[in-house]
Amino acid sequence: MPPPIRTVADARARARRVLPRVLFDYVDGGADGEVTLAANERAFRDVALRPRMGVDVDVDLGTTVLGRRLDLPVLLAPCGMVQLVHPDGAVGAARAAAGAGTLAVLSKIALCSPEEVAAAVPGPHWFQINSAGGRDEVKRLLARVRDAGFDGLVVTLDGPPPGNHERDLRHGVVPPVRPTPRLVARLAAQAAAAPRWTAAMALAARRQRATVQGATRVLGNGRAPRSARFTWADIAWIRREWAGSLLVKGVLTGADARAAVEAGADAVIVSNHGGRALDGAPATLTALPEVADAVGDAAEVLLDGGVRRASCVVKALSLGARAVLIGRPFVYGLAAGGEPGVAQVLEVFRAELVRTMRLVGRATPADLDPGLLQAMRPWDVPGLPSAKELL
Ligand SMILES: Cc1cc2nc3c(=O)[nH]c(=O)nc-3n(C[C@H](O)[C@H](O)[C@H](O)COP(=O)(O)O)c2cc1C
């Protein structure tokens, strides 16, 4: 029995030990020079918390997101291919999220069908799509996920094209991926060097095959007639087709946030795809104030990217996010320990959040505001405005 995961960094270190290198790099890596990937985390470190003394609060982390009551303002972001990381896959992640009183967004390319998640985990659930396949496929998919009991739809805007993942290229994984003898030999050597992962996958091979085949059957092969980017007209069209909650993911400016609201989004997710799409895009925490200001009360605002500790959650909520999503942290947990690994990562966030909220003297997410924040090193750059002024 491995020791419990105590931090996201723990989970990452274990994922690195367990996974074949190509899979770890797929999860861990970002686009191009990974500038935005690093900036996401750094932006949180550059902001300090101004604790309130002389108060002792009973912390209640409960909140609502689009009318849905959550015990924890931390959701699991849609992540593709998670079925390859551990046989518990998307079902395990959804179960862990439900156990923590929150929810997981199922990626269209998680390699697990919405029906399988819905059958295994009490809903309602949220699903994420991109533009692949065009309107006909999107329409078919919306009907399918609605019938499966999904009531929230996350529409990702920041691709295609996918980001340029240089780590994948270095492993010889060059899109469109073809199983050439050279690539197969390379990946087989990596699998041999990851015996725990290989054994778990071999044990679950039959179930895994059924899950992946089921997902591929349900979701199509993603081969689009033309894999175009969604436009605001597409979002307005989806709004007409989809009666449930509609979230638009990948917004980084006030202008785009307003466009999303005009197109009918109920919420925007401030996201740069975890630094996996456009390298050089701003850190999400720095984009958040402009977006929150632009939408006001017209929509809810969520954020993802670089959230590694509860203090990051507190900072994002203080700047106007209703909740955050975590991508890599939960995938590391899944790789490290399957469903219980994801549950442990969520528990790390819950316990750290309770402690941090007590330390800053704020009882609930609703008590968090920008007054809680300042620049970590306002004296570093004389003459420049402090982070507090910028926020
Ligand atoms: C392995 C992996 C796969 C991902 N696949 C998708 C996807 O299929 N759809 C999507 O909208 N975002 C996808 N993302 C981006 C996440 O939804 C999220 O925006 C990002 O991971 C947040 O940053 P973080 O990893 O620093 O928490 C993926 C991220 C990772 C790490």
Short mmCIF file of N, CA and C in Angstrom, two decimals, residues 223-363:
data_model
loop_
_atom_site.label_atom_id
_atom_site.label_comp_id
_atom_site.label_asym_id
_atom_site.label_seq_id
_atom_site.Cartn_x
_atom_site.Cartn_y
_atom_site.Cartn_z
N ARG A 223 -12.85 12.17 -37.00
CA ARG A 223 -12.33 12.60 -38.30
C ARG A 223 -13.32 13.56 -38.92
N ALA A 224 -13.01 14.81 -38.86
CA ALA A 224 -13.95 15.81 -39.30
C ALA A 224 -13.86 16.01 -40.80
N PRO A 225 -14.98 16.36 -41.44
CA PRO A 225 -14.88 16.77 -42.83
C PRO A 225 -13.90 17.94 -42.92
N ARG A 226 -14.06 18.86 -42.00
CA ARG A 226 -13.07 19.94 -41.84
C ARG A 226 -13.09 20.30 -40.37
N SER A 227 -11.95 20.13 -39.74
CA SER A 227 -11.92 20.36 -38.30
C SER A 227 -11.74 21.85 -38.05
N ALA A 228 -12.87 22.57 -38.19
CA ALA A 228 -12.82 24.02 -38.07
C ALA A 228 -12.91 24.44 -36.61
N ARG A 229 -12.50 25.67 -36.33
CA ARG A 229 -12.69 26.20 -34.99
C ARG A 229 -14.13 26.63 -34.83
N PHE A 230 -14.64 26.50 -33.62
CA PHE A 230 -15.97 27.04 -33.35
C PHE A 230 -15.92 28.56 -33.45
N THR A 231 -16.98 29.13 -34.01
CA THR A 231 -17.12 30.59 -34.04
C THR A 231 -18.24 30.98 -33.07
N TRP A 232 -18.39 32.28 -32.85
CA TRP A 232 -19.47 32.72 -31.95
C TRP A 232 -20.83 32.33 -32.54
N ALA A 233 -20.91 32.28 -33.90
CA ALA A 233 -22.17 31.85 -34.52
C ALA A 233 -22.46 30.39 -34.15
N ASP A 234 -21.42 29.57 -34.07
CA ASP A 234 -21.60 28.17 -33.66
C ASP A 234 -22.09 28.10 -32.21
N ILE A 235 -21.52 28.96 -31.36
CA ILE A 235 -21.94 28.94 -29.95
C ILE A 235 -23.42 29.33 -29.85
N ALA A 236 -23.81 30.34 -30.61
CA ALA A 236 -25.23 30.75 -30.59
C ALA A 236 -26.11 29.60 -31.10
N TRP A 237 -25.61 28.87 -32.10
CA TRP A 237 -26.35 27.71 -32.63
C TRP A 237 -26.45 26.61 -31.56
N ILE A 238 -25.32 26.34 -30.89
CA ILE A 238 -25.34 25.31 -29.83
C ILE A 238 -26.32 25.73 -28.73
N ARG A 239 -26.33 27.02 -28.42
CA ARG A 239 -27.27 27.53 -27.40
C ARG A 239 -28.70 27.15 -27.76
N ARG A 240 -29.03 27.24 -29.05
CA ARG A 240 -30.39 26.90 -29.48
C ARG A 240 -30.63 25.39 -29.40
N GLU A 241 -29.58 24.61 -29.61
CA GLU A 241 -29.72 23.15 -29.64
C GLU A 241 -29.66 22.52 -28.25
N TRP A 242 -29.07 23.23 -27.27
CA TRP A 242 -28.75 22.63 -25.97
C TRP A 242 -29.48 23.37 -24.86
N ALA A 243 -30.37 22.66 -24.18
CA ALA A 243 -31.18 23.33 -23.15
C ALA A 243 -30.49 23.40 -21.79
N GLY A 244 -29.45 22.58 -21.61
CA GLY A 244 -28.78 22.56 -20.31
C GLY A 244 -27.83 23.73 -20.13
N SER A 245 -27.00 23.64 -19.09
CA SER A 245 -26.02 24.70 -18.85
C SER A 245 -24.97 24.70 -19.96
N LEU A 246 -24.57 25.90 -20.35
CA LEU A 246 -23.57 26.03 -21.44
C LEU A 246 -22.38 26.84 -20.94
N LEU A 247 -21.22 26.21 -20.97
CA LEU A 247 -19.99 26.88 -20.53
C LEU A 247 -19.03 26.98 -21.71
N VAL A 248 -18.42 28.13 -21.87
CA VAL A 248 -17.47 28.33 -22.96
C VAL A 248 -16.07 28.38 -22.36
N LYS A 249 -15.20 27.49 -22.85
CA LYS A 249 -13.86 27.31 -22.24
C LYS A 249 -12.78 27.83 -23.19
N GLY A 250 -11.87 28.61 -22.60
CA GLY A 250 -10.76 29.10 -23.42
C GLY A 250 -10.77 30.61 -23.57
N VAL A 251 -11.56 31.28 -22.73
CA VAL A 251 -11.70 32.74 -22.82
C VAL A 251 -10.56 33.40 -22.03
N LEU A 252 -9.93 34.41 -22.65
CA LEU A 252 -8.80 35.07 -21.99
C LEU A 252 -8.89 36.60 -22.02
N THR A 253 -9.94 37.13 -22.64
CA THR A 253 -10.08 38.59 -22.71
C THR A 253 -11.51 38.99 -22.38
N GLY A 254 -11.65 40.25 -21.96
CA GLY A 254 -12.98 40.78 -21.66
C GLY A 254 -13.87 40.77 -22.90
N ALA A 255 -13.30 41.11 -24.05
CA ALA A 255 -14.11 41.16 -25.28
C ALA A 255 -14.67 39.79 -25.61
N ASP A 256 -13.85 38.75 -25.50
CA ASP A 256 -14.35 37.40 -25.80
C ASP A 256 -15.36 36.94 -24.74
N ALA A 257 -15.15 37.36 -23.50
CA ALA A 257 -16.12 36.99 -22.46
C ALA A 257 -17.48 37.60 -22.77
N ARG A 258 -17.48 38.84 -23.23
CA ARG A 258 -18.75 39.49 -23.59
C ARG A 258 -19.38 38.79 -24.79
N ALA A 259 -18.55 38.40 -25.76
CA ALA A 259 -19.07 37.69 -26.94
C ALA A 259 -19.70 36.36 -26.52
N ALA A 260 -19.08 35.69 -25.57
CA ALA A 260 -19.62 34.40 -25.10
C ALA A 260 -20.99 34.61 -24.46
N VAL A 261 -21.09 35.65 -23.66
CA VAL A 261 -22.37 35.93 -22.99
C VAL A 261 -23.43 36.28 -24.04
N GLU A 262 -23.04 37.09 -25.01
CA GLU A 262 -24.00 37.46 -26.06
C GLU A 262 -24.45 36.24 -26.85
N ALA A 263 -23.56 35.28 -27.01
CA ALA A 263 -23.92 34.06 -27.76
C ALA A 263 -24.76 33.11 -26.90
N GLY A 264 -24.91 33.42 -25.62
CA GLY A 264 -25.81 32.62 -24.79
C GLY A 264 -25.13 31.74 -23.75
N ALA A 265 -23.83 31.94 -23.51
CA ALA A 265 -23.15 31.11 -22.51
C ALA A 265 -23.65 31.46 -21.11
N ASP A 266 -23.79 30.43 -20.29
CA ASP A 266 -24.15 30.66 -18.88
C ASP A 266 -22.90 30.91 -18.05
N ALA A 267 -21.77 30.44 -18.55
CA ALA A 267 -20.51 30.62 -17.81
C ALA A 267 -19.36 30.64 -18.79
N VAL A 268 -18.30 31.33 -18.41
CA VAL A 268 -17.06 31.26 -19.19
C VAL A 268 -15.97 30.65 -18.32
N ILE A 269 -15.12 29.88 -18.95
CA ILE A 269 -13.97 29.31 -18.22
C ILE A 269 -12.72 30.01 -18.74
N VAL A 270 -12.09 30.78 -17.84
CA VAL A 270 -10.83 31.42 -18.19
C VAL A 270 -9.78 30.30 -18.25
N SER A 271 -9.27 30.07 -19.43
CA SER A 271 -8.39 28.91 -19.63
C SER A 271 -7.49 29.13 -20.82
N ASN A 272 -6.25 28.69 -20.71
CA ASN A 272 -5.36 28.63 -21.89
C ASN A 272 -4.99 27.17 -22.16
N HIS A 273 -5.91 26.27 -21.79
CA HIS A 273 -5.74 24.84 -22.04
C HIS A 273 -4.52 24.32 -21.27
N GLY A 274 -4.28 24.93 -20.11
CA GLY A 274 -3.13 24.50 -19.31
C GLY A 274 -1.81 24.69 -20.05
N GLY A 275 -1.74 25.75 -20.89
CA GLY A 275 -0.49 25.99 -21.62
C GLY A 275 -0.25 24.96 -22.71
N ARG A 276 -1.30 24.28 -23.16
CA ARG A 276 -1.15 23.23 -24.17
C ARG A 276 -1.58 23.69 -25.55
N ALA A 277 -2.09 24.92 -25.66
CA ALA A 277 -2.58 25.40 -26.95
C ALA A 277 -1.64 26.49 -27.47
N LEU A 278 -2.00 27.76 -27.26
CA LEU A 278 -1.16 28.87 -27.74
C LEU A 278 -0.10 29.19 -26.69
N ASP A 279 1.15 28.85 -27.01
CA ASP A 279 2.20 29.23 -26.06
C ASP A 279 2.43 30.74 -26.20
N GLY A 280 2.54 31.40 -25.04
CA GLY A 280 2.62 32.86 -25.06
C GLY A 280 1.30 33.49 -24.67
N ALA A 281 0.24 32.69 -24.57
CA ALA A 281 -1.03 33.22 -24.04
C ALA A 281 -0.81 33.62 -22.58
N PRO A 282 -1.58 34.59 -22.09
CA PRO A 282 -1.34 35.03 -20.71
C PRO A 282 -1.71 33.97 -19.68
N ALA A 283 -1.08 34.08 -18.53
CA ALA A 283 -1.45 33.23 -17.39
C ALA A 283 -2.91 33.49 -17.05
N THR A 284 -3.62 32.44 -16.68
CA THR A 284 -5.06 32.60 -16.49
C THR A 284 -5.38 33.54 -15.32
N LEU A 285 -4.59 33.48 -14.25
CA LEU A 285 -4.91 34.35 -13.10
C LEU A 285 -4.83 35.82 -13.49
N THR A 286 -3.88 36.15 -14.39
CA THR A 286 -3.75 37.55 -14.78
C THR A 286 -4.88 37.97 -15.73
N ALA A 287 -5.46 37.00 -16.46
CA ALA A 287 -6.57 37.32 -17.37
C ALA A 287 -7.90 37.40 -16.63
N LEU A 288 -7.95 36.81 -15.45
CA LEU A 288 -9.24 36.68 -14.74
C LEU A 288 -9.91 38.02 -14.41
N PRO A 289 -9.21 39.01 -13.85
CA PRO A 289 -9.92 40.24 -13.46
C PRO A 289 -10.63 40.91 -14.64
N GLU A 290 -9.96 40.94 -15.80
CA GLU A 290 -10.58 41.58 -16.98
C GLU A 290 -11.86 40.82 -17.39
N VAL A 291 -11.79 39.50 -17.35
CA VAL A 291 -12.94 38.69 -17.75
C VAL A 291 -14.08 38.86 -16.74
N ALA A 292 -13.73 38.79 -15.46
CA ALA A 292 -14.78 38.91 -14.42
C ALA A 292 -15.45 40.27 -14.52
N ASP A 293 -14.65 41.30 -14.77
CA ASP A 293 -15.18 42.65 -14.89
C ASP A 293 -16.11 42.74 -16.10
N ALA A 294 -15.71 42.11 -17.22
CA ALA A 294 -16.49 42.22 -18.46
C ALA A 294 -17.84 41.53 -18.34
N VAL A 295 -17.91 40.40 -17.65
CA VAL A 295 -19.20 39.68 -17.62
C VAL A 295 -20.08 40.14 -16.46
N GLY A 296 -19.49 40.69 -15.42
CA GLY A 296 -20.31 41.14 -14.27
C GLY A 296 -21.20 40.02 -13.79
N ASP A 297 -22.50 40.33 -13.66
CA ASP A 297 -23.44 39.31 -13.19
C ASP A 297 -24.09 38.55 -14.34
N ALA A 298 -23.66 38.83 -15.58
CA ALA A 298 -24.35 38.22 -16.72
C ALA A 298 -24.02 36.74 -16.89
N ALA A 299 -22.93 36.29 -16.29
CA ALA A 299 -22.55 34.87 -16.41
C ALA A 299 -21.63 34.55 -15.24
N GLU A 300 -21.44 33.27 -15.00
CA GLU A 300 -20.48 32.87 -13.97
C GLU A 300 -19.10 32.70 -14.62
N VAL A 301 -18.08 32.87 -13.80
CA VAL A 301 -16.71 32.77 -14.31
C VAL A 301 -15.99 31.65 -13.56
N LEU A 302 -15.38 30.75 -14.30
CA LEU A 302 -14.53 29.72 -13.70
C LEU A 302 -13.13 29.88 -14.28
N LEU A 303 -12.17 29.22 -13.68
CA LEU A 303 -10.78 29.35 -14.16
C LEU A 303 -10.08 28.01 -14.05
N ASP A 304 -9.19 27.73 -15.01
CA ASP A 304 -8.26 26.62 -14.80
C ASP A 304 -6.89 27.01 -15.31
N GLY A 305 -5.90 26.20 -14.91
CA GLY A 305 -4.52 26.43 -15.35
C GLY A 305 -3.61 26.76 -14.19
N GLY A 306 -2.76 25.82 -13.82
CA GLY A 306 -1.74 26.10 -12.81
C GLY A 306 -2.20 26.01 -11.37
N VAL A 307 -3.43 25.56 -11.14
CA VAL A 307 -3.92 25.44 -9.77
C VAL A 307 -3.28 24.20 -9.13
N ARG A 308 -2.40 24.41 -8.20
CA ARG A 308 -1.66 23.30 -7.60
C ARG A 308 -1.84 23.22 -6.09
N ARG A 309 -2.37 24.27 -5.50
CA ARG A 309 -2.56 24.30 -4.05
C ARG A 309 -3.84 25.05 -3.73
N ALA A 310 -4.29 24.85 -2.47
CA ALA A 310 -5.52 25.53 -2.06
C ALA A 310 -5.35 27.05 -2.12
N SER A 311 -4.15 27.55 -1.86
CA SER A 311 -3.97 29.00 -1.90
C SER A 311 -4.27 29.53 -3.31
N CYS A 312 -3.99 28.72 -4.34
CA CYS A 312 -4.34 29.13 -5.72
C CYS A 312 -5.85 29.28 -5.85
N VAL A 313 -6.58 28.34 -5.24
CA VAL A 313 -8.05 28.39 -5.31
C VAL A 313 -8.54 29.67 -4.64
N VAL A 314 -7.97 29.97 -3.47
CA VAL A 314 -8.39 31.17 -2.73
C VAL A 314 -8.12 32.42 -3.56
N LYS A 315 -6.97 32.45 -4.23
CA LYS A 315 -6.62 33.63 -5.03
C LYS A 315 -7.58 33.79 -6.22
N ALA A 316 -7.86 32.69 -6.89
CA ALA A 316 -8.76 32.76 -8.05
C ALA A 316 -10.17 33.18 -7.61
N LEU A 317 -10.65 32.62 -6.51
CA LEU A 317 -11.99 32.97 -6.05
C LEU A 317 -12.02 34.44 -5.60
N SER A 318 -10.91 34.91 -5.02
CA SER A 318 -10.86 36.31 -4.57
C SER A 318 -10.96 37.28 -5.75
N LEU A 319 -10.51 36.82 -6.92
CA LEU A 319 -10.54 37.69 -8.10
C LEU A 319 -11.78 37.46 -8.97
N GLY A 320 -12.76 36.74 -8.45
CA GLY A 320 -14.03 36.66 -9.15
C GLY A 320 -14.39 35.32 -9.75
N ALA A 321 -13.53 34.30 -9.60
CA ALA A 321 -13.93 32.98 -10.11
C ALA A 321 -14.89 32.35 -9.10
N ARG A 322 -15.87 31.66 -9.63
CA ARG A 322 -16.83 30.97 -8.77
C ARG A 322 -16.26 29.64 -8.29
N ALA A 323 -15.45 29.05 -9.13
CA ALA A 323 -14.79 27.77 -8.81
C ALA A 323 -13.62 27.63 -9.77
N VAL A 324 -12.76 26.67 -9.51
CA VAL A 324 -11.65 26.40 -10.42
C VAL A 324 -11.76 24.96 -10.91
N LEU A 325 -11.02 24.67 -11.96
CA LEU A 325 -10.90 23.28 -12.42
C LEU A 325 -9.42 22.90 -12.38
N ILE A 326 -9.18 21.63 -12.11
CA ILE A 326 -7.81 21.13 -12.15
C ILE A 326 -7.70 20.07 -13.24
N GLY A 327 -6.62 20.15 -14.01
CA GLY A 327 -6.39 19.17 -15.07
C GLY A 327 -5.31 18.20 -14.64
N ARG A 328 -4.04 18.62 -14.84
CA ARG A 328 -2.94 17.72 -14.53
C ARG A 328 -2.99 17.16 -13.11
N PRO A 329 -3.31 17.97 -12.08
CA PRO A 329 -3.27 17.40 -10.73
C PRO A 329 -4.11 16.13 -10.58
N PHE A 330 -5.30 16.11 -11.21
CA PHE A 330 -6.11 14.89 -11.02
C PHE A 330 -5.59 13.75 -11.91
N VAL A 331 -5.03 14.11 -13.07
CA VAL A 331 -4.51 13.04 -13.93
C VAL A 331 -3.27 12.41 -13.28
N TYR A 332 -2.45 13.23 -12.62
CA TYR A 332 -1.33 12.66 -11.87
C TYR A 332 -1.87 11.69 -10.80
N GLY A 333 -2.91 12.12 -10.10
CA GLY A 333 -3.49 11.27 -9.05
C GLY A 333 -4.02 9.97 -9.61
N LEU A 334 -4.65 10.07 -10.79
CA LEU A 334 -5.20 8.88 -11.45
C LEU A 334 -4.06 7.92 -11.81
N ALA A 335 -3.00 8.48 -12.37
CA ALA A 335 -1.86 7.63 -12.75
C ALA A 335 -1.24 6.99 -11.51
N ALA A 336 -1.15 7.78 -10.45
CA ALA A 336 -0.47 7.31 -9.23
C ALA A 336 -1.28 6.23 -8.52
N GLY A 337 -2.60 6.35 -8.53
CA GLY A 337 -3.38 5.42 -7.71
C GLY A 337 -4.80 5.19 -8.16
N GLY A 338 -5.12 5.41 -9.42
CA GLY A 338 -6.48 5.17 -9.90
C GLY A 338 -7.48 6.09 -9.20
N GLU A 339 -8.71 5.58 -9.07
CA GLU A 339 -9.76 6.41 -8.43
C GLU A 339 -9.34 6.90 -7.04
N PRO A 340 -8.77 6.01 -6.18
CA PRO A 340 -8.36 6.52 -4.86
C PRO A 340 -7.29 7.62 -4.96
N GLY A 341 -6.46 7.55 -5.99
CA GLY A 341 -5.45 8.60 -6.19
C GLY A 341 -6.09 9.94 -6.48
N VAL A 342 -7.15 9.93 -7.31
CA VAL A 342 -7.86 11.18 -7.60
C VAL A 342 -8.56 11.68 -6.33
N ALA A 343 -9.15 10.73 -5.59
CA ALA A 343 -9.82 11.12 -4.34
C ALA A 343 -8.82 11.77 -3.38
N GLN A 344 -7.60 11.23 -3.35
CA GLN A 344 -6.59 11.81 -2.44
C GLN A 344 -6.20 13.22 -2.88
N VAL A 345 -6.07 13.42 -4.17
CA VAL A 345 -5.73 14.77 -4.65
C VAL A 345 -6.84 15.75 -4.26
N LEU A 346 -8.08 15.34 -4.43
CA LEU A 346 -9.19 16.23 -4.05
C LEU A 346 -9.22 16.47 -2.55
N GLU A 347 -8.87 15.44 -1.78
CA GLU A 347 -8.83 15.61 -0.33
C GLU A 347 -7.70 16.57 0.08
N VAL A 348 -6.59 16.51 -0.64
CA VAL A 348 -5.50 17.47 -0.38
C VAL A 348 -6.04 18.89 -0.55
N PHE A 349 -6.77 19.13 -1.64
CA PHE A 349 -7.33 20.47 -1.87
C PHE A 349 -8.32 20.84 -0.77
N ARG A 350 -9.19 19.87 -0.38
CA ARG A 350 -10.22 20.19 0.62
C ARG A 350 -9.56 20.56 1.96
N ALA A 351 -8.66 19.70 2.40
CA ALA A 351 -8.04 19.93 3.71
C ALA A 351 -7.22 21.22 3.71
N GLU A 352 -6.46 21.42 2.63
CA GLU A 352 -5.64 22.65 2.53
C GLU A 352 -6.53 23.89 2.48
N LEU A 353 -7.68 23.76 1.82
CA LEU A 353 -8.57 24.92 1.71
C LEU A 353 -9.14 25.30 3.07
N VAL A 354 -9.54 24.28 3.83
CA VAL A 354 -10.09 24.58 5.16
C VAL A 354 -9.02 25.29 6.00
N ARG A 355 -7.80 24.76 5.94
CA ARG A 355 -6.72 25.37 6.74
C ARG A 355 -6.43 26.79 6.25
N THR A 356 -6.32 26.96 4.92
CA THR A 356 -5.98 28.29 4.39
C THR A 356 -7.07 29.31 4.72
N MET A 357 -8.33 28.90 4.58
CA MET A 357 -9.45 29.83 4.87
C MET A 357 -9.42 30.25 6.33
N ARG A 358 -9.12 29.32 7.22
CA ARG A 358 -9.01 29.70 8.64
C ARG A 358 -7.86 30.66 8.85
N LEU A 359 -6.74 30.37 8.18
CA LEU A 359 -5.56 31.22 8.35
C LEU A 359 -5.79 32.63 7.82
N VAL A 360 -6.57 32.77 6.76
CA VAL A 360 -6.84 34.12 6.25
C VAL A 360 -8.08 34.73 6.89
N GLY A 361 -8.77 33.95 7.71
CA GLY A 361 -9.92 34.49 8.44
C GLY A 361 -11.17 34.71 7.59
N ARG A 362 -11.40 33.84 6.61
CA ARG A 362 -12.60 33.94 5.77
C ARG A 362 -13.33 32.60 5.82
N ALA A 363 -14.66 32.66 6.04
CA ALA A 363 -15.40 31.43 6.32
C ALA A 363 -15.88 30.70 5.06
#
